[in-house]
C-alpha cells in the first residue's frame, strides 16, 4: 500500500504544470474559482453585523404568516416563540392548509387568547403557496415575514432581518439557517456542515455580487408592495426560488441578514434526504430553464444583465459542472489508465483542504454557530457527503431534462400539478 502511495506521489510531482492542469481541468475550471471567491467573501464580511442605528419602527408594520398542513404539534410553540422576539411582530396570521388533525381547534384557542390576529382554514389542501397567498390577503403589515411553523428562531431574528429594509430597493431578505437536530446522526451532522457553508457563507458571496436568488421558505421577509407587484407565490414546488426570481425580474434587490438566525430540523435518514434533494434540484431546473427561460434569452426585451449573469453562472458552475463529471471520469481513465486513481485522490485532497478552510470561515462569520463538535466529521463530509450530492444532482438534472419529473412529484397536491405552466 505504502509503495503504491509512494509511486502515485512521484507520478504526480513529476508532471509539468500544463499536464497537471489537463489532469485536473474540471477542478480548475468549476471548483477552485468558487472556493477562492468564498474565501475572499468570508474575509470581507467576517463578523459583519447589521446596521443597528437604523430605526426599524420607521419601516412600518410587521406581519408574520404561518402556513402549514397538519401542524398541531408545532403551531402553538411557533406562535409563542414569535411573541418572545426582541422585536415581536405587529400581527400573526395563521393558515391551516386542509389540515385533518387538531390544528383548527388549536387556532380557535390561540385566537381567543389573542395570540394570533387571524386564523384561516381551507377544506382542501392547496399547497403552501396558496396557503401563504391566502394569509397575505389578511395581513395589514408593510413587511411580511413568512415562516415554517416547525422552525425556531434566535431572539433577534425578526429585528435583524428588518434592518435590510432600510434600503428601499430591497424587496425580500433571507437569513442564516442552522440545523437544530444536527446531533441525531451522521446524516444530520453532514447537513449542518453543508448549511453553514452553502447558506451562511454562500449567501454572503452572492450578496457581494448582488445575486442572492432564494429567500428561504423557512424564514424570509418581504416588502408587501414587492409581493403585490410580483403577484405573490405561484403554485407548485420550489415556491421560495420562484418568488425570488420574479422579484429580481421586477428590479427588486434581495438582502441577506447573517445575524438573523432560524433553526430547522433536517432529514434524519438517507432516503428522506435524497428525496428532498431530488425535489429541490428538479424544481431548480424547471423554474430556471423552463418556466423562466425567457430570463436567459439575450434577445428578450425585458432582460436584465444581472439576471443573465446569474442564470449563466448557475448553468456553468452547477449544471454543466455536474453533467461533464462522467465525461471527465471516462476521459481520465481512458487517457491515464490506472494512474487516473492517483489524479482523483489528489483532486479529493485538494477539495478536502478547501472544504476545511471554507467551513472554518463560515463558522467564524456565522453568529451562534457551534462548530467545535462538528469538526471531526469534516473528512467524511468532504469525501462521502459532497460526492453523494454530486450524484444526486446528476441524477436529478438528467431526470428533469428528459422526463420532467418535477411535474409528477407528491410535494404539491395533484390538482396543483395540473395548472402548472
Short mmCIF file of C-alpha atoms in Angstrom, two decimals:
data_model
loop_
_atom_site.label_atom_id
_atom_site.label_comp_id
_atom_site.label_asym_id
_atom_site.label_seq_id
_atom_site.Cartn_x
_atom_site.Cartn_y
_atom_site.Cartn_z
CA UNK A 1 0.00 0.00 0.00
CA UNK A 2 2.73 2.45 1.00
CA UNK A 3 4.60 1.60 -2.16
CA UNK A 4 1.52 2.48 -4.24
CA UNK A 5 1.15 5.79 -2.40
CA UNK A 6 4.84 6.48 -2.98
CA UNK A 7 4.51 5.69 -6.69
CA UNK A 8 1.40 7.86 -7.01
CA UNK A 9 3.05 10.79 -5.28
CA UNK A 10 6.11 10.73 -7.51
CA UNK A 11 3.97 10.20 -10.58
CA UNK A 12 2.09 13.42 -9.87
CA UNK A 13 5.05 15.61 -8.89
CA UNK A 14 6.93 14.51 -11.99
CA UNK A 15 4.26 16.07 -14.23
CA UNK A 16 4.58 19.53 -15.73
CA UNK A 17 2.20 22.31 -14.73
CA UNK A 18 0.43 22.04 -18.07
CA UNK A 19 -0.06 18.30 -17.65
CA UNK A 20 -1.39 18.77 -14.11
CA UNK A 21 -3.81 21.39 -15.42
CA UNK A 22 -5.03 18.95 -18.07
CA UNK A 23 -5.39 16.20 -15.49
CA UNK A 24 -7.39 18.41 -13.13
CA UNK A 25 -9.21 20.64 -15.62
CA UNK A 26 -12.63 20.03 -14.05
CA UNK A 27 -11.26 21.11 -10.68
CA UNK A 28 -9.52 24.20 -12.08
CA UNK A 29 -12.49 25.39 -14.14
CA UNK A 30 -15.50 24.52 -11.99
CA UNK A 31 -14.42 24.10 -8.36
CA UNK A 32 -11.42 26.25 -7.47
CA UNK A 33 -12.94 29.58 -8.64
CA UNK A 34 -15.98 29.05 -6.39
CA UNK A 35 -13.84 28.23 -3.38
CA UNK A 36 -11.50 31.17 -3.90
CA UNK A 37 -14.38 33.60 -4.19
CA UNK A 38 -15.89 32.17 -1.00
CA UNK A 39 -12.58 32.71 0.81
CA UNK A 40 -12.42 36.32 -0.34
CA UNK A 41 -16.05 36.91 0.61
CA UNK A 42 -15.59 35.47 4.09
CA UNK A 43 -12.60 37.68 4.77
CA UNK A 44 -14.56 40.71 3.56
CA UNK A 45 -17.72 40.05 5.56
CA UNK A 46 -16.16 38.36 8.59
CA UNK A 47 -18.21 39.25 11.63
CA UNK A 48 -20.06 41.99 9.80
CA UNK A 49 -23.19 42.97 11.70
CA UNK A 50 -26.48 44.58 10.77
CA UNK A 51 -26.68 48.35 10.92
CA UNK A 52 -28.15 48.79 14.38
CA UNK A 53 -28.52 52.55 14.09
CA UNK A 54 -31.50 52.04 11.75
CA UNK A 55 -34.86 52.85 13.33
CA UNK A 56 -36.75 49.69 12.40
CA UNK A 57 -40.03 51.07 13.71
CA UNK A 58 -39.95 53.59 10.87
CA UNK A 59 -40.04 50.71 8.39
CA UNK A 60 -43.71 50.11 9.10
CA UNK A 61 -45.91 47.38 10.47
CA UNK A 62 -44.68 43.78 10.52
CA UNK A 63 -46.94 40.80 9.84
CA UNK A 64 -45.97 37.15 10.20
CA UNK A 65 -47.66 34.42 8.17
CA UNK A 66 -47.58 30.82 9.35
CA UNK A 67 -48.98 28.32 6.87
CA UNK A 68 -48.98 24.59 7.44
CA UNK A 69 -50.68 21.25 6.93
CA UNK A 70 -51.40 19.05 9.98
CA UNK A 71 -49.12 21.00 12.31
CA UNK A 72 -50.99 20.60 15.61
CA UNK A 73 -47.79 19.61 17.42
CA UNK A 74 -45.81 22.66 16.30
CA UNK A 75 -48.14 25.57 15.67
CA UNK A 76 -48.63 26.85 19.23
CA UNK A 77 -44.94 26.62 20.08
CA UNK A 78 -44.10 28.61 16.94
CA UNK A 79 -46.64 31.34 17.75
CA UNK A 80 -45.45 31.75 21.32
CA UNK A 81 -41.80 31.88 20.24
CA UNK A 82 -42.60 34.74 17.87
CA UNK A 83 -44.05 36.81 20.72
CA UNK A 84 -40.80 36.28 22.65
CA UNK A 85 -38.76 38.05 19.94
CA UNK A 86 -36.83 41.21 20.85
CA UNK A 87 -38.90 42.89 18.15
CA UNK A 88 -42.21 40.98 18.15
CA UNK A 89 -44.49 41.19 15.11
CA UNK A 90 -47.45 43.55 15.00
CA UNK A 91 -49.71 40.73 13.90
CA UNK A 92 -49.63 36.99 13.29
CA UNK A 93 -51.86 35.34 10.70
CA UNK A 94 -52.10 31.54 10.56
CA UNK A 95 -53.45 29.46 7.68
CA UNK A 96 -54.31 25.77 8.05
CA UNK A 97 -53.86 24.22 4.62
CA UNK A 98 -56.51 21.50 4.55
CA UNK A 99 -55.39 20.06 7.90
CA UNK A 100 -57.17 16.93 9.12
CA UNK A 101 -55.72 16.88 12.64
CA UNK A 102 -56.47 19.18 15.57
CA UNK A 103 -54.88 22.29 14.07
CA UNK A 104 -58.20 24.08 13.64
CA UNK A 105 -59.14 23.71 17.31
CA UNK A 106 -55.74 24.99 18.41
CA UNK A 107 -56.12 28.04 16.17
CA UNK A 108 -59.53 28.82 17.68
CA UNK A 109 -57.98 28.79 21.15
CA UNK A 110 -54.99 30.93 20.11
CA UNK A 111 -57.37 33.40 18.51
CA UNK A 112 -59.43 33.55 21.69
CA UNK A 113 -56.28 34.16 23.73
CA UNK A 114 -55.33 36.95 21.27
CA UNK A 115 -52.03 35.30 20.46
CA UNK A 116 -52.89 35.44 16.77
CA UNK A 117 -54.81 38.05 14.82
CA UNK A 118 -56.18 35.84 12.07
CA UNK A 119 -56.90 32.12 11.74
CA UNK A 120 -57.97 30.77 8.37
CA UNK A 121 -58.57 27.20 7.28
CA UNK A 122 -59.22 25.56 3.93
CA UNK A 123 -61.21 22.36 3.49
CA UNK A 124 -58.89 21.02 0.81
CA UNK A 125 -55.11 21.11 0.73
CA UNK A 126 -53.86 23.51 -1.92
CA UNK A 127 -50.16 23.56 -1.12
CA UNK A 128 -48.02 26.04 0.76
CA UNK A 129 -48.10 28.71 -1.95
CA UNK A 130 -51.89 29.00 -1.97
CA UNK A 131 -51.99 28.99 1.84
CA UNK A 132 -49.44 31.81 2.12
CA UNK A 133 -51.24 33.82 -0.57
CA UNK A 134 -54.44 33.48 1.42
CA UNK A 135 -52.63 34.74 4.51
CA UNK A 136 -51.25 37.75 2.65
CA UNK A 137 -54.80 38.88 1.85
CA UNK A 138 -55.49 39.27 5.56
CA UNK A 139 -52.17 40.90 6.51
CA UNK A 140 -52.00 44.65 7.08
CA UNK A 141 -48.22 44.87 7.52
CA UNK A 142 -45.77 46.72 5.30
CA UNK A 143 -43.24 43.92 5.85
CA UNK A 144 -44.46 40.33 5.68
CA UNK A 145 -42.42 37.54 7.24
CA UNK A 146 -43.14 34.01 6.05
CA UNK A 147 -42.07 31.23 8.43
CA UNK A 148 -42.34 27.47 8.69
CA UNK A 149 -44.09 26.55 11.90
CA UNK A 150 -41.68 23.71 12.69
CA UNK A 151 -38.75 26.15 12.94
CA UNK A 152 -37.43 28.06 15.93
CA UNK A 153 -35.80 31.46 15.94
CA UNK A 154 -32.99 33.35 17.60
CA UNK A 155 -34.10 36.12 19.97
CA UNK A 156 -33.17 38.86 17.47
CA UNK A 157 -34.21 37.05 14.26
CA UNK A 158 -37.00 39.46 13.31
CA UNK A 159 -35.16 42.59 14.40
CA UNK A 160 -32.01 41.75 12.47
CA UNK A 161 -33.75 40.86 9.23
CA UNK A 162 -35.76 44.09 9.31
CA UNK A 163 -32.55 46.16 9.06
CA UNK A 164 -32.30 45.02 5.44
CA UNK A 165 -35.41 47.00 4.53
CA UNK A 166 -33.80 50.34 5.32
CA UNK A 167 -32.78 50.12 1.67
CA UNK A 168 -35.96 50.97 -0.29
CA UNK A 169 -34.77 48.80 -3.18
CA UNK A 170 -34.86 45.63 -1.06
CA UNK A 171 -37.91 43.54 -1.94
CA UNK A 172 -37.08 40.50 0.18
CA UNK A 173 -34.46 39.30 2.63
CA UNK A 174 -33.24 35.89 3.67
CA UNK A 175 -31.32 34.87 6.77
CA UNK A 176 -28.96 32.27 8.21
CA UNK A 177 -30.49 28.83 8.66
CA UNK A 178 -28.79 26.48 11.10
CA UNK A 179 -29.56 22.82 11.72
CA UNK A 180 -31.34 22.32 15.03
CA UNK A 181 -31.19 18.49 15.12
CA UNK A 182 -27.57 18.25 13.96
CA UNK A 183 -26.59 15.73 16.64
CA UNK A 184 -29.02 12.96 15.67
CA UNK A 185 -26.71 11.01 13.36
CA UNK A 186 -24.05 11.31 10.68
CA UNK A 187 -26.59 12.43 8.07
CA UNK A 188 -27.70 15.43 10.13
CA UNK A 189 -24.12 16.36 11.03
CA UNK A 190 -23.16 16.47 7.36
CA UNK A 191 -26.18 18.66 6.62
CA UNK A 192 -25.19 21.04 9.42
CA UNK A 193 -21.81 21.50 7.74
CA UNK A 194 -23.49 21.97 4.36
CA UNK A 195 -25.97 24.57 5.65
CA UNK A 196 -23.16 26.54 7.26
CA UNK A 197 -21.13 26.61 4.05
CA UNK A 198 -23.84 26.97 1.42
CA UNK A 199 -26.20 29.34 3.25
CA UNK A 200 -24.22 31.33 5.80
CA UNK A 201 -21.12 31.73 3.65
CA UNK A 202 -22.60 31.04 0.23
CA UNK A 203 -25.21 33.79 0.51
CA UNK A 204 -22.57 36.20 1.75
CA UNK A 205 -20.77 35.58 -1.53
CA UNK A 206 -23.96 36.02 -3.55
CA UNK A 207 -24.82 39.20 -1.64
CA UNK A 208 -21.46 40.67 -2.58
CA UNK A 209 -22.39 40.20 -6.25
CA UNK A 210 -25.99 41.24 -5.75
CA UNK A 211 -27.02 37.70 -6.69
CA UNK A 212 -28.99 36.32 -3.71
CA UNK A 213 -31.64 34.28 -5.50
CA UNK A 214 -33.55 32.28 -2.94
CA UNK A 215 -35.42 33.72 0.03
CA UNK A 216 -35.89 30.52 2.01
CA UNK A 217 -39.37 29.31 2.84
CA UNK A 218 -38.22 28.54 6.39
CA UNK A 219 -37.85 32.23 7.32
CA UNK A 220 -37.82 35.19 4.96
CA UNK A 221 -39.14 38.74 4.97
CA UNK A 222 -40.83 40.53 2.08
CA UNK A 223 -41.86 44.07 1.31
CA UNK A 224 -45.61 43.81 0.72
CA UNK A 225 -45.50 46.23 -2.21
CA UNK A 226 -42.93 43.99 -3.90
CA UNK A 227 -45.04 40.90 -3.29
CA UNK A 228 -48.07 42.55 -4.82
CA UNK A 229 -46.10 43.60 -7.88
CA UNK A 230 -44.74 40.07 -8.36
CA UNK A 231 -48.18 38.52 -7.94
CA UNK A 232 -47.47 36.55 -4.77
CA UNK A 233 -46.39 32.93 -4.56
CA UNK A 234 -47.06 30.65 -7.52
CA UNK A 235 -48.39 27.10 -7.31
CA UNK A 236 -46.09 24.11 -7.13
CA UNK A 237 -42.74 23.20 -5.62
CA UNK A 238 -39.75 25.48 -5.33
CA UNK A 239 -42.00 28.37 -4.34
CA UNK A 240 -39.20 30.17 -2.48
CA UNK A 241 -36.93 30.20 -5.53
CA UNK A 242 -39.90 31.03 -7.77
CA UNK A 243 -40.96 34.20 -5.91
CA UNK A 244 -37.34 35.35 -5.54
CA UNK A 245 -36.64 35.04 -9.26
CA UNK A 246 -39.75 37.06 -10.06
CA UNK A 247 -38.89 39.77 -7.55
CA UNK A 248 -35.45 40.10 -9.10
CA UNK A 249 -37.01 40.25 -12.55
CA UNK A 250 -39.09 43.23 -11.43
CA UNK A 251 -35.93 45.00 -10.31
CA UNK A 252 -36.06 44.34 -6.56
CA UNK A 253 -32.89 43.53 -4.64
CA UNK A 254 -32.71 40.52 -2.31
CA UNK A 255 -30.96 41.03 1.01
CA UNK A 256 -29.28 38.63 3.40
CA UNK A 257 -29.02 39.06 7.18
CA UNK A 258 -26.35 36.72 8.53
CA UNK A 259 -27.16 37.58 12.16
CA UNK A 260 -30.86 36.80 11.78
CA UNK A 261 -30.91 33.12 12.63
CA UNK A 262 -33.53 30.44 12.07
CA UNK A 263 -33.15 26.87 13.34
CA UNK A 264 -34.69 23.99 11.41
CA UNK A 265 -34.78 20.21 11.53
CA UNK A 266 -33.31 18.36 8.56
CA UNK A 267 -34.00 14.81 7.29
CA UNK A 268 -32.57 12.15 9.57
CA UNK A 269 -32.48 9.27 7.08
CA UNK A 270 -30.58 8.91 3.84
CA UNK A 271 -33.76 8.09 1.92
CA UNK A 272 -35.57 11.21 3.15
CA UNK A 273 -32.53 13.39 2.42
CA UNK A 274 -32.14 12.10 -1.13
CA UNK A 275 -35.86 12.54 -1.84
CA UNK A 276 -35.73 16.11 -0.56
CA UNK A 277 -32.71 16.96 -2.71
CA UNK A 278 -34.23 15.31 -5.78
CA UNK A 279 -37.19 17.65 -5.38
CA UNK A 280 -35.07 20.77 -4.79
CA UNK A 281 -32.75 20.14 -7.73
CA UNK A 282 -35.54 19.23 -10.16
CA UNK A 283 -37.50 22.34 -9.20
CA UNK A 284 -34.41 24.50 -9.77
CA UNK A 285 -34.09 23.22 -13.34
CA UNK A 286 -37.82 23.52 -14.03
CA UNK A 287 -38.02 27.10 -12.79
CA UNK A 288 -34.81 28.44 -14.28
CA UNK A 289 -34.83 26.80 -17.69
CA UNK A 290 -38.49 26.09 -18.40
CA UNK A 291 -40.83 28.42 -16.57
CA UNK A 292 -38.47 31.41 -16.65
CA UNK A 293 -36.40 30.51 -19.69
CA UNK A 294 -37.02 33.99 -21.09
CA UNK A 295 -34.83 35.30 -18.25
CA UNK A 296 -31.78 33.91 -20.07
CA UNK A 297 -32.78 34.92 -23.57
CA UNK A 298 -30.41 37.74 -24.62
CA UNK A 299 -32.99 38.84 -27.20
CA UNK A 300 -35.74 39.26 -24.61
CA UNK A 301 -36.54 42.97 -24.36
CA UNK A 302 -37.07 42.74 -20.60
CA UNK A 303 -33.75 41.03 -19.93
CA UNK A 304 -31.68 42.35 -17.04
CA UNK A 305 -27.88 41.95 -17.24
CA UNK A 306 -27.68 40.79 -13.61
CA UNK A 307 -30.28 38.09 -14.24
CA UNK A 308 -28.48 36.94 -17.34
CA UNK A 309 -25.22 36.76 -15.39
CA UNK A 310 -26.84 34.83 -12.55
CA UNK A 311 -28.58 32.29 -14.76
CA UNK A 312 -25.45 31.54 -16.77
CA UNK A 313 -23.37 31.36 -13.58
CA UNK A 314 -25.77 28.70 -12.26
CA UNK A 315 -25.72 26.92 -15.61
CA UNK A 316 -21.91 26.83 -15.70
CA UNK A 317 -20.99 26.05 -12.09
CA UNK A 318 -23.95 23.83 -11.18
CA UNK A 319 -25.49 22.20 -14.23
CA UNK A 320 -22.60 21.91 -16.68
CA UNK A 321 -20.11 21.15 -13.90
CA UNK A 322 -22.18 18.13 -12.90
CA UNK A 323 -23.06 16.95 -16.40
CA UNK A 324 -19.41 16.90 -17.53
CA UNK A 325 -18.31 14.87 -14.50
CA UNK A 326 -19.00 11.41 -16.02
CA UNK A 327 -17.33 12.55 -19.25
CA UNK A 328 -14.29 13.72 -17.28
CA UNK A 329 -14.01 10.42 -15.40
CA UNK A 330 -14.25 8.39 -18.60
CA UNK A 331 -11.65 10.61 -20.28
CA UNK A 332 -9.34 10.46 -17.26
CA UNK A 333 -9.12 6.67 -17.11
CA UNK A 334 -9.06 6.30 -20.88
CA UNK A 335 -6.12 8.71 -21.08
CA UNK A 336 -4.12 7.80 -17.97
CA UNK A 337 -5.28 4.27 -17.19
CA UNK A 338 -4.86 3.19 -13.57
CA UNK A 339 -2.90 6.38 -12.88
CA UNK A 340 -6.26 8.10 -13.02
CA UNK A 341 -6.82 6.92 -9.45
CA UNK A 342 -3.84 8.97 -8.29
CA UNK A 343 -5.31 12.03 -10.01
CA UNK A 344 -8.70 11.51 -8.33
CA UNK A 345 -7.10 11.08 -4.91
CA UNK A 346 -5.09 14.27 -5.42
CA UNK A 347 -8.23 16.14 -6.51
CA UNK A 348 -10.12 14.90 -3.46
CA UNK A 349 -7.32 16.00 -1.13
CA UNK A 350 -7.35 19.50 -2.66
CA UNK A 351 -11.12 19.72 -2.27
CA UNK A 352 -10.93 18.42 1.29
CA UNK A 353 -8.44 21.12 2.30
CA UNK A 354 -10.65 23.75 0.70
CA UNK A 355 -13.73 22.38 2.48
CA UNK A 356 -11.92 22.64 5.82
CA UNK A 357 -10.90 26.25 5.14
CA UNK A 358 -14.39 27.13 3.91
CA UNK A 359 -16.08 25.60 6.94
CA UNK A 360 -13.72 27.44 9.28
CA UNK A 361 -14.51 30.77 7.64
CA UNK A 362 -18.24 30.07 7.60
CA UNK A 363 -18.16 29.20 11.30
CA UNK A 364 -16.33 32.44 12.10
CA UNK A 365 -18.76 34.54 10.08
CA UNK A 366 -21.96 32.91 11.39
CA UNK A 367 -23.10 34.11 14.83
CA UNK A 368 -24.03 31.44 17.39
CA UNK A 369 -22.93 28.55 15.19
CA UNK A 370 -21.26 25.94 17.41
CA UNK A 371 -18.76 24.38 15.06
CA UNK A 372 -16.40 22.67 17.51
CA UNK A 373 -18.36 19.38 17.91
CA UNK A 374 -18.68 19.10 14.13
CA UNK A 375 -15.00 19.48 13.25
CA UNK A 376 -14.12 15.75 13.43
CA UNK A 377 -16.67 15.00 10.71
CA UNK A 378 -15.26 17.29 8.02
CA UNK A 379 -13.25 14.48 6.42
CA UNK A 380 -16.35 12.32 5.99
CA UNK A 381 -18.33 15.30 4.77
CA UNK A 382 -15.83 16.11 2.03
CA UNK A 383 -15.33 12.53 0.86
CA UNK A 384 -18.77 10.96 1.35
CA UNK A 385 -21.46 13.62 1.55
CA UNK A 386 -20.25 16.06 -1.10
CA UNK A 387 -19.74 13.30 -3.65
CA UNK A 388 -23.14 11.81 -2.82
CA UNK A 389 -24.75 15.19 -3.50
CA UNK A 390 -22.94 15.33 -6.85
CA UNK A 391 -24.54 12.02 -7.79
CA UNK A 392 -27.94 13.27 -6.60
CA UNK A 393 -27.65 16.42 -8.71
CA UNK A 394 -26.52 14.47 -11.77
CA UNK A 395 -29.47 12.10 -11.48
CA UNK A 396 -31.94 14.93 -10.74
CA UNK A 397 -30.84 17.11 -13.63
CA UNK A 398 -30.93 14.19 -16.06
CA UNK A 399 -34.38 13.14 -14.83
CA UNK A 400 -35.79 16.63 -15.14
CA UNK A 401 -34.32 17.39 -18.56
CA UNK A 402 -35.59 14.12 -20.05
CA UNK A 403 -38.72 13.15 -18.09
CA UNK A 404 -39.90 16.42 -16.46
CA UNK A 405 -40.19 14.56 -13.16
CA UNK A 406 -40.92 17.69 -11.12
CA UNK A 407 -44.39 17.79 -12.68
CA UNK A 408 -45.34 14.50 -11.02
CA UNK A 409 -43.81 14.76 -7.55
CA UNK A 410 -46.06 14.42 -4.49
CA UNK A 411 -44.91 17.54 -2.63
CA UNK A 412 -47.84 19.53 -4.01
CA UNK A 413 -51.40 18.22 -4.46
CA UNK A 414 -52.13 16.65 -7.85
CA UNK A 415 -54.57 19.44 -8.74
CA UNK A 416 -51.70 21.92 -8.43
CA UNK A 417 -49.64 19.99 -10.99
CA UNK A 418 -52.49 20.20 -13.48
CA UNK A 419 -52.41 24.01 -13.52
CA UNK A 420 -48.63 24.44 -13.73
CA UNK A 421 -47.17 26.35 -16.63
#
